[in-house]
Amino acid sequence: MARLTRAQREWRPDMPKKRRSIKVTFASTVLSLVAFVVFFGTLVAFGLLKATIPQPLVLGAGIVLALLLLGCCALLSRPLGYWIGWVLQLVIIATGFVVPMMFLVGILFALTWWYGVVTGARIDRENKERDAAQAEWERNHRKND
């Protein structure tokens, strides 16, 4: 049988479940999608640039960038993760110097990243306020029972 996590061991009935951050969810989704696009962009560069850039270099750089994007998802619980995410967005835009279409793709994904981070943070604030109001309501109505 699988071992239980600490959260599973400490769980008791009627315990409220902690919300997962929408900001983290949105940012993780964008980074994961960008990783797939970068991987397929690497295959495009691999095919188009056979004569100019060594193929192992193209494949290696593309795969490393895709893995960095996926690895950044694990760091999104800290502010450093978002800084790394912004740097990776700039790197993706810079890959347009190798495959020009990546300028457009990189800019579109950077805008998507910005929108996900800003909107996710706003939704997290709203959820926090809603949870506080719900907890206050429950405290006030349990006293009257």
PDB file of N, CA and C in Angstrom, residues 23-24 26-28 30-31 68-90 113 117:
ATOM      1  N   LYS A  23      -2.978  31.247  -9.630  1.00  0.00           N
ATOM      2  CA  LYS A  23      -1.804  31.838 -10.289  1.00  0.00           C
ATOM      3  C   LYS A  23      -0.804  30.744 -10.656  1.00  0.00           C
ATOM      4  N   VAL A  24      -0.548  29.848  -9.719  1.00  0.00           N
ATOM      5  CA  VAL A  24       0.382  28.742  -9.976  1.00  0.00           C
ATOM      6  C   VAL A  24      -0.179  27.823 -11.055  1.00  0.00           C
ATOM      7  N   PHE A  26      -2.356  28.568 -13.518  1.00  0.00           N
ATOM      8  CA  PHE A  26      -2.273  29.217 -14.826  1.00  0.00           C
ATOM      9  C   PHE A  26      -0.834  29.246 -15.334  1.00  0.00           C
ATOM     10  N   ALA A  27       0.107  29.626 -14.474  1.00  0.00           N
ATOM     11  CA  ALA A  27       1.508  29.733 -14.885  1.00  0.00           C
ATOM     12  C   ALA A  27       2.071  28.357 -15.279  1.00  0.00           C
ATOM     13  N   SER A  28       1.725  27.331 -14.521  1.00  0.00           N
ATOM     14  CA  SER A  28       2.182  25.979 -14.848  1.00  0.00           C
ATOM     15  C   SER A  28       1.646  25.525 -16.196  1.00  0.00           C
ATOM     16  N   VAL A  30       0.755  27.424 -18.756  1.00  0.00           N
ATOM     17  CA  VAL A  30       1.440  28.157 -19.827  1.00  0.00           C
ATOM     18  C   VAL A  30       2.836  27.594 -20.042  1.00  0.00           C
ATOM     19  N   LEU A  31       3.579  27.373 -18.957  1.00  0.00           N
ATOM     20  CA  LEU A  31       4.944  26.850 -19.109  1.00  0.00           C
ATOM     21  C   LEU A  31       4.946  25.460 -19.745  1.00  0.00           C
ATOM     22  N   LEU A  68      13.874  22.978 -18.976  1.00  0.00           N
ATOM     23  CA  LEU A  68      13.920  24.119 -18.052  1.00  0.00           C
ATOM     24  C   LEU A  68      12.521  24.701 -17.840  1.00  0.00           C
ATOM     25  N   LEU A  69      11.751  24.771 -18.916  1.00  0.00           N
ATOM     26  CA  LEU A  69      10.380  25.281 -18.806  1.00  0.00           C
ATOM     27  C   LEU A  69       9.548  24.375 -17.898  1.00  0.00           C
ATOM     28  N   LEU A  70       9.670  23.075 -18.081  1.00  0.00           N
ATOM     29  CA  LEU A  70       8.926  22.138 -17.233  1.00  0.00           C
ATOM     30  C   LEU A  70       9.433  22.182 -15.792  1.00  0.00           C
ATOM     31  N   GLY A  71      10.744  22.316 -15.622  1.00  0.00           N
ATOM     32  CA  GLY A  71      11.314  22.387 -14.273  1.00  0.00           C
ATOM     33  C   GLY A  71      10.909  23.655 -13.544  1.00  0.00           C
ATOM     34  N   CYS A  72      10.691  24.714 -14.282  1.00  0.00           N
ATOM     35  CA  CYS A  72      10.279  25.977 -13.670  1.00  0.00           C
ATOM     36  C   CYS A  72       8.913  25.846 -13.009  1.00  0.00           C
ATOM     37  N   CYS A  73       8.093  24.934 -13.491  1.00  0.00           N
ATOM     38  CA  CYS A  73       6.765  24.714 -12.874  1.00  0.00           C
ATOM     39  C   CYS A  73       6.901  24.359 -11.399  1.00  0.00           C
ATOM     40  N   ALA A  74       7.944  23.647 -11.049  1.00  0.00           N
ATOM     41  CA  ALA A  74       8.144  23.240  -9.653  1.00  0.00           C
ATOM     42  C   ALA A  74       8.550  24.417  -8.769  1.00  0.00           C
ATOM     43  N   LEU A  75       9.027  25.486  -9.359  1.00  0.00           N
ATOM     44  CA  LEU A  75       9.500  26.638  -8.586  1.00  0.00           C
ATOM     45  C   LEU A  75       8.447  27.735  -8.433  1.00  0.00           C
ATOM     46  N   LEU A  76       7.269  27.516  -8.953  1.00  0.00           N
ATOM     47  CA  LEU A  76       6.256  28.577  -8.957  1.00  0.00           C
ATOM     48  C   LEU A  76       5.641  28.849  -7.595  1.00  0.00           C
ATOM     49  N   SER A  77       5.965  28.066  -6.596  1.00  0.00           N
ATOM     50  CA  SER A  77       5.460  28.354  -5.252  1.00  0.00           C
ATOM     51  C   SER A  77       6.289  29.466  -4.593  1.00  0.00           C
ATOM     52  N   ARG A  78       7.367  29.870  -5.247  1.00  0.00           N
ATOM     53  CA  ARG A  78       8.228  30.943  -4.741  1.00  0.00           C
ATOM     54  C   ARG A  78       8.319  32.055  -5.781  1.00  0.00           C
ATOM     55  N   PRO A  79       8.575  33.277  -5.350  1.00  0.00           N
ATOM     56  CA  PRO A  79       8.693  34.387  -6.325  1.00  0.00           C
ATOM     57  C   PRO A  79       9.807  34.166  -7.352  1.00  0.00           C
ATOM     58  N   LEU A  80      10.868  33.471  -6.967  1.00  0.00           N
ATOM     59  CA  LEU A  80      11.973  33.205  -7.893  1.00  0.00           C
ATOM     60  C   LEU A  80      11.479  32.464  -9.135  1.00  0.00           C
ATOM     61  N   GLY A  81      10.511  31.592  -8.964  1.00  0.00           N
ATOM     62  CA  GLY A  81       9.979  30.839 -10.095  1.00  0.00           C
ATOM     63  C   GLY A  81       9.401  31.730 -11.174  1.00  0.00           C
ATOM     64  N   TYR A  82       8.751  32.821 -10.759  1.00  0.00           N
ATOM     65  CA  TYR A  82       8.169  33.733 -11.740  1.00  0.00           C
ATOM     66  C   TYR A  82       9.252  34.540 -12.455  1.00  0.00           C
ATOM     67  N   TRP A  83      10.311  34.904 -11.743  1.00  0.00           N
ATOM     68  CA  TRP A  83      11.439  35.594 -12.393  1.00  0.00           C
ATOM     69  C   TRP A  83      12.094  34.687 -13.422  1.00  0.00           C
ATOM     70  N   ILE A  84      12.291  33.437 -13.048  1.00  0.00           N
ATOM     71  CA  ILE A  84      12.871  32.481 -14.000  1.00  0.00           C
ATOM     72  C   ILE A  84      11.937  32.305 -15.194  1.00  0.00           C
ATOM     73  N   GLY A  85      10.630  32.275 -14.929  1.00  0.00           N
ATOM     74  CA  GLY A  85       9.657  32.164 -16.009  1.00  0.00           C
ATOM     75  C   GLY A  85       9.753  33.318 -16.984  1.00  0.00           C
ATOM     76  N   TRP A  86       9.933  34.544 -16.459  1.00  0.00           N
ATOM     77  CA  TRP A  86      10.083  35.706 -17.338  1.00  0.00           C
ATOM     78  C   TRP A  86      11.362  35.604 -18.171  1.00  0.00           C
ATOM     79  N   VAL A  87      12.441  35.162 -17.547  1.00  0.00           N
ATOM     80  CA  VAL A  87      13.700  35.015 -18.293  1.00  0.00           C
ATOM     81  C   VAL A  87      13.535  33.977 -19.401  1.00  0.00           C
ATOM     82  N   LEU A  88      12.863  32.873 -19.084  1.00  0.00           N
ATOM     83  CA  LEU A  88      12.642  31.842 -20.103  1.00  0.00           C
ATOM     84  C   LEU A  88      11.759  32.360 -21.237  1.00  0.00           C
ATOM     85  N   GLN A  89      10.799  33.229 -20.915  1.00  0.00           N
ATOM     86  CA  GLN A  89       9.975  33.825 -21.978  1.00  0.00           C
ATOM     87  C   GLN A  89      10.848  34.657 -22.924  1.00  0.00           C
ATOM     88  N   LEU A  90      11.799  35.392 -22.358  1.00  0.00           N
ATOM     89  CA  LEU A  90      12.712  36.183 -23.192  1.00  0.00           C
ATOM     90  C   LEU A  90      13.610  35.284 -24.039  1.00  0.00           C
ATOM     91  N   TRP A 113       1.636  34.326 -20.743  1.00  0.00           N
ATOM     92  CA  TRP A 113       2.272  34.190 -19.429  1.00  0.00           C
ATOM     93  C   TRP A 113       1.887  35.372 -18.539  1.00  0.00           C
ATOM     94  N   VAL A 117      -0.388  35.116 -15.121  1.00  0.00           N
ATOM     95  CA  VAL A 117       0.157  35.520 -13.821  1.00  0.00           C
ATOM     96  C   VAL A 117      -0.702  36.626 -13.199  1.00  0.00           C
TER      97      VAL A 117
END
